[in-house]
PDB file of C-alpha atoms in Angstrom:
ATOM      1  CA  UNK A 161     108.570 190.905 206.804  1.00 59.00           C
ATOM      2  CA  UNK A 162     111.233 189.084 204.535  1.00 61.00           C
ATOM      3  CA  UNK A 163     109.802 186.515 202.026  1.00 61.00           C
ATOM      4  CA  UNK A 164     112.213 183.294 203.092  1.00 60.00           C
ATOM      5  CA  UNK A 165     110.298 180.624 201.404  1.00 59.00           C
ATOM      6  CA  UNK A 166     112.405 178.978 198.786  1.00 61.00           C
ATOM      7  CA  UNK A 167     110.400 179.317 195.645  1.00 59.00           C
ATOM      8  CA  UNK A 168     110.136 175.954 193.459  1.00 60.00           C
ATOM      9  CA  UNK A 169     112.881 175.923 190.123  1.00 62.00           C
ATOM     10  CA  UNK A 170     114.171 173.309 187.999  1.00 68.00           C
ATOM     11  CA  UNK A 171     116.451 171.064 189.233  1.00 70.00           C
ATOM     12  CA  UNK A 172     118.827 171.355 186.737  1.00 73.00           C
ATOM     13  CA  UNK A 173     120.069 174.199 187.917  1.00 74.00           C
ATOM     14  CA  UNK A 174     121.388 171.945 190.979  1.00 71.00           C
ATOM     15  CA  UNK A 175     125.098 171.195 191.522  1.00 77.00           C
ATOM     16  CA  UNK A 176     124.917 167.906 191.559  1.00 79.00           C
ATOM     17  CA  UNK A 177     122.407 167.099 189.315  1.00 78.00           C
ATOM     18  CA  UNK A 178     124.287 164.881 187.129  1.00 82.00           C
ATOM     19  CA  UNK A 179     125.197 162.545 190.210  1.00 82.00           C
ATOM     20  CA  UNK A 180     121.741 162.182 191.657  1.00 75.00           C
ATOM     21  CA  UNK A 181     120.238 161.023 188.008  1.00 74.00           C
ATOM     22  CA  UNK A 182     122.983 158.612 188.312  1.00 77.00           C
ATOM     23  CA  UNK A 183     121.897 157.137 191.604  1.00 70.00           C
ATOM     24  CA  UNK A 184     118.486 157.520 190.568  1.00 64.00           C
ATOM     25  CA  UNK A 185     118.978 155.416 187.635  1.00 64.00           C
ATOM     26  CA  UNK A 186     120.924 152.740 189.600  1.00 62.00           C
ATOM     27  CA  UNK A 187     117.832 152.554 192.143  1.00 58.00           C
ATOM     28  CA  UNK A 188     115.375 151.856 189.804  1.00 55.00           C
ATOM     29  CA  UNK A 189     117.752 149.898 187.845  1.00 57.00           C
ATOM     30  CA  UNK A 190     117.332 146.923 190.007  1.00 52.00           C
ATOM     31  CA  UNK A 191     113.182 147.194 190.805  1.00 53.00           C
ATOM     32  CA  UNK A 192     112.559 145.317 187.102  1.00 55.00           C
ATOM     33  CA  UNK A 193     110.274 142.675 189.786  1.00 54.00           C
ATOM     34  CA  UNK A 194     109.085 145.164 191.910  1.00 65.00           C
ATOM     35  CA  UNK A 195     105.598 144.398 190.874  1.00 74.00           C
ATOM     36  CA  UNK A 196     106.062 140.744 192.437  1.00 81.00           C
ATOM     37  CA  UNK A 197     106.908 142.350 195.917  1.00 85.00           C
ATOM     38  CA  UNK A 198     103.194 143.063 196.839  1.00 89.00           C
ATOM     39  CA  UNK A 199     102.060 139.430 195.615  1.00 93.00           C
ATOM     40  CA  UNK A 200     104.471 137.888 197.928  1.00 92.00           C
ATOM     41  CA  UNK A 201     103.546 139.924 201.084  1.00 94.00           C
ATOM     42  CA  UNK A 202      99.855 139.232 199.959  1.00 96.00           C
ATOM     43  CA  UNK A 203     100.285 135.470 199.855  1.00 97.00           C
ATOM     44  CA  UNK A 204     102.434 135.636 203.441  1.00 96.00           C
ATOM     45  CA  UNK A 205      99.242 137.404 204.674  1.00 97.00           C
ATOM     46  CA  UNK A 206      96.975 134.889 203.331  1.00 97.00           C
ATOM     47  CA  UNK A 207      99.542 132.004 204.257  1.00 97.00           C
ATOM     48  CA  UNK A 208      99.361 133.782 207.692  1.00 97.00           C
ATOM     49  CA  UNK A 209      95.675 133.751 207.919  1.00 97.00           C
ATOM     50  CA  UNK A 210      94.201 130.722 205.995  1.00 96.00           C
ATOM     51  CA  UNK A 211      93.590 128.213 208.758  1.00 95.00           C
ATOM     52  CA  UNK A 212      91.292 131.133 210.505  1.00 95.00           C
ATOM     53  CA  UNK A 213      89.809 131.051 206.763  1.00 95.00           C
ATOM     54  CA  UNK A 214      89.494 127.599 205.973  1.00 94.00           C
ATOM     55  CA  UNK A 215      88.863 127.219 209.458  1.00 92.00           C
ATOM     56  CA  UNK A 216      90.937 124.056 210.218  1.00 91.00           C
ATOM     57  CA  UNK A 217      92.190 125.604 213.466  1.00 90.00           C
ATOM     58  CA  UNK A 218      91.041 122.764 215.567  1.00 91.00           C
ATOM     59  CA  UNK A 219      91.462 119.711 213.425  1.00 91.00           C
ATOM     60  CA  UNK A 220      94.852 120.744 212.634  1.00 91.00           C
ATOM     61  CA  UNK A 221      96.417 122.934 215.427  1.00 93.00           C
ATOM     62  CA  UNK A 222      99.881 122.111 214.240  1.00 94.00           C
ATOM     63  CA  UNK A 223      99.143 123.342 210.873  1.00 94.00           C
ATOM     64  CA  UNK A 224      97.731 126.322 212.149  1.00 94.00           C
ATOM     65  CA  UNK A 225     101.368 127.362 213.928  1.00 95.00           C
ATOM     66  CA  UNK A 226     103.200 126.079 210.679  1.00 96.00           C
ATOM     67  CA  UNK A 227     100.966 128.029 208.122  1.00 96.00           C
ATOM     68  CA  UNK A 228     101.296 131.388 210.581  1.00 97.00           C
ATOM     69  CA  UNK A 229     104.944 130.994 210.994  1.00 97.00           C
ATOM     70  CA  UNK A 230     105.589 130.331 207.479  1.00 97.00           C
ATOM     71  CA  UNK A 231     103.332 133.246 206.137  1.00 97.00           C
ATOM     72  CA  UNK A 232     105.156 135.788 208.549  1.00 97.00           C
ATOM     73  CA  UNK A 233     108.647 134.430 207.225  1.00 96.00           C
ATOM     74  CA  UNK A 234     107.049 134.727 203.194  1.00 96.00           C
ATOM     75  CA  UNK A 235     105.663 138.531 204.518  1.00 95.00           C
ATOM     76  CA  UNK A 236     109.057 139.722 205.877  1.00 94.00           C
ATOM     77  CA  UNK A 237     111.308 138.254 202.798  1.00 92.00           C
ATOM     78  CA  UNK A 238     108.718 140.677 201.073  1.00 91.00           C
ATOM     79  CA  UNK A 239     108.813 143.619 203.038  1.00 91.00           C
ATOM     80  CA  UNK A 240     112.874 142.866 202.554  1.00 88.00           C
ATOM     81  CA  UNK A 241     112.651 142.470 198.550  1.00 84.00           C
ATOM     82  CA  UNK A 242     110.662 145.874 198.925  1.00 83.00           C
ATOM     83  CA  UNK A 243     112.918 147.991 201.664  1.00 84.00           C
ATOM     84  CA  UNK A 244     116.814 146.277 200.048  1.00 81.00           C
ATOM     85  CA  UNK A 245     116.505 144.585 196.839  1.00 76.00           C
ATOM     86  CA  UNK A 246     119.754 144.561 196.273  1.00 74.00           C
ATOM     87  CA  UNK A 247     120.364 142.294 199.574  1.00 79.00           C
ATOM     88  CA  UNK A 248     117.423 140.537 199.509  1.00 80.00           C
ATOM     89  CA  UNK A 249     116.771 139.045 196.394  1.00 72.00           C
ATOM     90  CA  UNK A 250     119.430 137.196 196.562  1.00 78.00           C
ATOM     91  CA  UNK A 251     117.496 135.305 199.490  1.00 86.00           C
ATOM     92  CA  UNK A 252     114.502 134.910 196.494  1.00 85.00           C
ATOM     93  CA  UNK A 253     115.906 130.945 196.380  1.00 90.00           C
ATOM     94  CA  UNK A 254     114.671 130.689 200.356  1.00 93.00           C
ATOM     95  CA  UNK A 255     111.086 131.844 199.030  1.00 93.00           C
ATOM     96  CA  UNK A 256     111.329 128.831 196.470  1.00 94.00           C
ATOM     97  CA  UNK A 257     112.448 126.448 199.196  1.00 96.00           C
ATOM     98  CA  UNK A 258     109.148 127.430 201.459  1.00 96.00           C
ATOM     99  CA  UNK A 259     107.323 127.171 198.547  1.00 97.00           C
ATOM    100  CA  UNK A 260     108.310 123.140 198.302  1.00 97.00           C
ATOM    101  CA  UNK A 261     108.113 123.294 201.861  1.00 97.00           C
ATOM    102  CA  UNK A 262     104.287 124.519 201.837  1.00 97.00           C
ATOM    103  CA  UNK A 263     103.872 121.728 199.402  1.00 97.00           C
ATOM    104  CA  UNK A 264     105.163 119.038 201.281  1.00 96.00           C
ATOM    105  CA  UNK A 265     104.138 120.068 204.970  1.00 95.00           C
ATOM    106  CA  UNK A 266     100.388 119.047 205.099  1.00 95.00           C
ATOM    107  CA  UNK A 267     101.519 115.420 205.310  1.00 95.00           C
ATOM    108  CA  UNK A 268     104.874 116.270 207.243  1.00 95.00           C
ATOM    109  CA  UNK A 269     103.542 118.300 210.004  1.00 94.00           C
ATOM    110  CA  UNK A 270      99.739 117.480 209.879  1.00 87.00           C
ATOM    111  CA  UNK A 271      97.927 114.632 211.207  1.00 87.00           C
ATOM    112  CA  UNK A 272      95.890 113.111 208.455  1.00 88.00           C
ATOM    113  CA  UNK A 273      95.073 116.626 206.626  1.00 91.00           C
ATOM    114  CA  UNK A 274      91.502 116.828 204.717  1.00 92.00           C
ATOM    115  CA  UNK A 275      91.657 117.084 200.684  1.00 94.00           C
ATOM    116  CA  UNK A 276      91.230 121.007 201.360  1.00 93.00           C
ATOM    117  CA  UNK A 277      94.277 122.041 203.724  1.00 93.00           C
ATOM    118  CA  UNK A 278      96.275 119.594 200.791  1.00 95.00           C
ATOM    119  CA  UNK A 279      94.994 121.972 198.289  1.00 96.00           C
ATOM    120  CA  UNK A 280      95.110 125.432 200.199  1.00 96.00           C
ATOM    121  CA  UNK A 281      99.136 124.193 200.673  1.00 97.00           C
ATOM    122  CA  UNK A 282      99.434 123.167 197.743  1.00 97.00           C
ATOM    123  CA  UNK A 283      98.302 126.299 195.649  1.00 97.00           C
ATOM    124  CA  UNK A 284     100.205 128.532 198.433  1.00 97.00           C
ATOM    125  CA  UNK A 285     103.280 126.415 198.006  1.00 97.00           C
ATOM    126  CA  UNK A 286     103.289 126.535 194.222  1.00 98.00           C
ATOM    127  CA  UNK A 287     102.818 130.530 194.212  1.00 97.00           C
ATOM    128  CA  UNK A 288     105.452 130.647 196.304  1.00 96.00           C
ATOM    129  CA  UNK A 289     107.754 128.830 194.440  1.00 96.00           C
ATOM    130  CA  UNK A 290     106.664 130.651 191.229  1.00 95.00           C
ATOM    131  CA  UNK A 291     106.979 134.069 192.486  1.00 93.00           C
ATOM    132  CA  UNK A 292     110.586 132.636 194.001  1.00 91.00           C
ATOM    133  CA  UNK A 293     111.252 131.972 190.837  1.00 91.00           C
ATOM    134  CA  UNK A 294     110.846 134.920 188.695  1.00 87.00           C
ATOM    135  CA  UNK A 295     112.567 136.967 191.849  1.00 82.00           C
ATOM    136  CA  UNK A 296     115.905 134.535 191.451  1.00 82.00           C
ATOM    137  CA  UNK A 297     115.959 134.872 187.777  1.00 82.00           C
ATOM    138  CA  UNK A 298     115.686 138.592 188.180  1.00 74.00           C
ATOM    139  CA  UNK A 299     118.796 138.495 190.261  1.00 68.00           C
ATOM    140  CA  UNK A 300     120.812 136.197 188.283  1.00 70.00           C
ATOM    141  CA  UNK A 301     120.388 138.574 185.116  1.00 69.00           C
ATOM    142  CA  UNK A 302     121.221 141.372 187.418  1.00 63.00           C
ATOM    143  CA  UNK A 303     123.911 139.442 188.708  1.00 57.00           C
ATOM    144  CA  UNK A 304     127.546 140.368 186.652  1.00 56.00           C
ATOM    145  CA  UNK A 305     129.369 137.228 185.948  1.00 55.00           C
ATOM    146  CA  UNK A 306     132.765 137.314 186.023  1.00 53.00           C
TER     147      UNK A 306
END
């Protein structure tokens, strides 16, 4: 029987070696924030979750629709900093504008919210504005001016 498995070599023997360090280099070029990716889908999940947590799903069932909505929007700008950075982050000023949101929403959408879904918004909206942040300064250095 003929051996037709491809035995492992260097790849510097390949043809186009050259170009795919290239592209390689220009991939991870832009991930200098990648460690702030998983953060943000974590808070979106815990945005997401935290009325069923703080369990204020009956004294404030509007809150409970805002907080889910809001942490699957913060999950999915995540999942898109992580799949196309170089689309998304220029969206990282829409993460800073939920994060004011976040802050501010308790006494917009609530109905006379406790000192504890204030707080829980509060620390959710400044993390998200933080994280927002340090994602939209990473794309303005990236950014060329011209």
């Amino acid at each position: 029987m003929a051996n037709v498995s491809h035995g492992r070599s260097d790849i510097a023997s390949h043809p186009d070696v050259s170009e795919m360090r290239e592209r390689y280099a220009r991939m991870l070029g832009g991930r200098d924030v990648a460690l702030v990716d998983g953060p943000v889908f974590l808070l979106g999940l815990y945005c997401a979750a935290s009325p069923w947590i703080l369990h204020y799903t009956a004294s404030q069932p509007s809150l409970v629709a805002h907080n889910l909505i809001m942490g699957i929007a913060i999950g999915l700008l995540a999942l898109g900093f992580t799949r196309a950075p170089e689309r998304m982050y220029g969206l990282s000023w829409a993460m800073c504008a939920i994060g004011i949101w976040m802050i501010i929403a308790p006494w917009v959408v609530g109905t006379s919210p406790d000192k504890g879904v204030i707080i829980n918004n509060v620390i959710i909206g400044a993390l998200a504005l933080c994280l927002g942040l340090v994602c939209a300064a990473s794309a303005a250095k990236r950014t060329p001016m011209t």
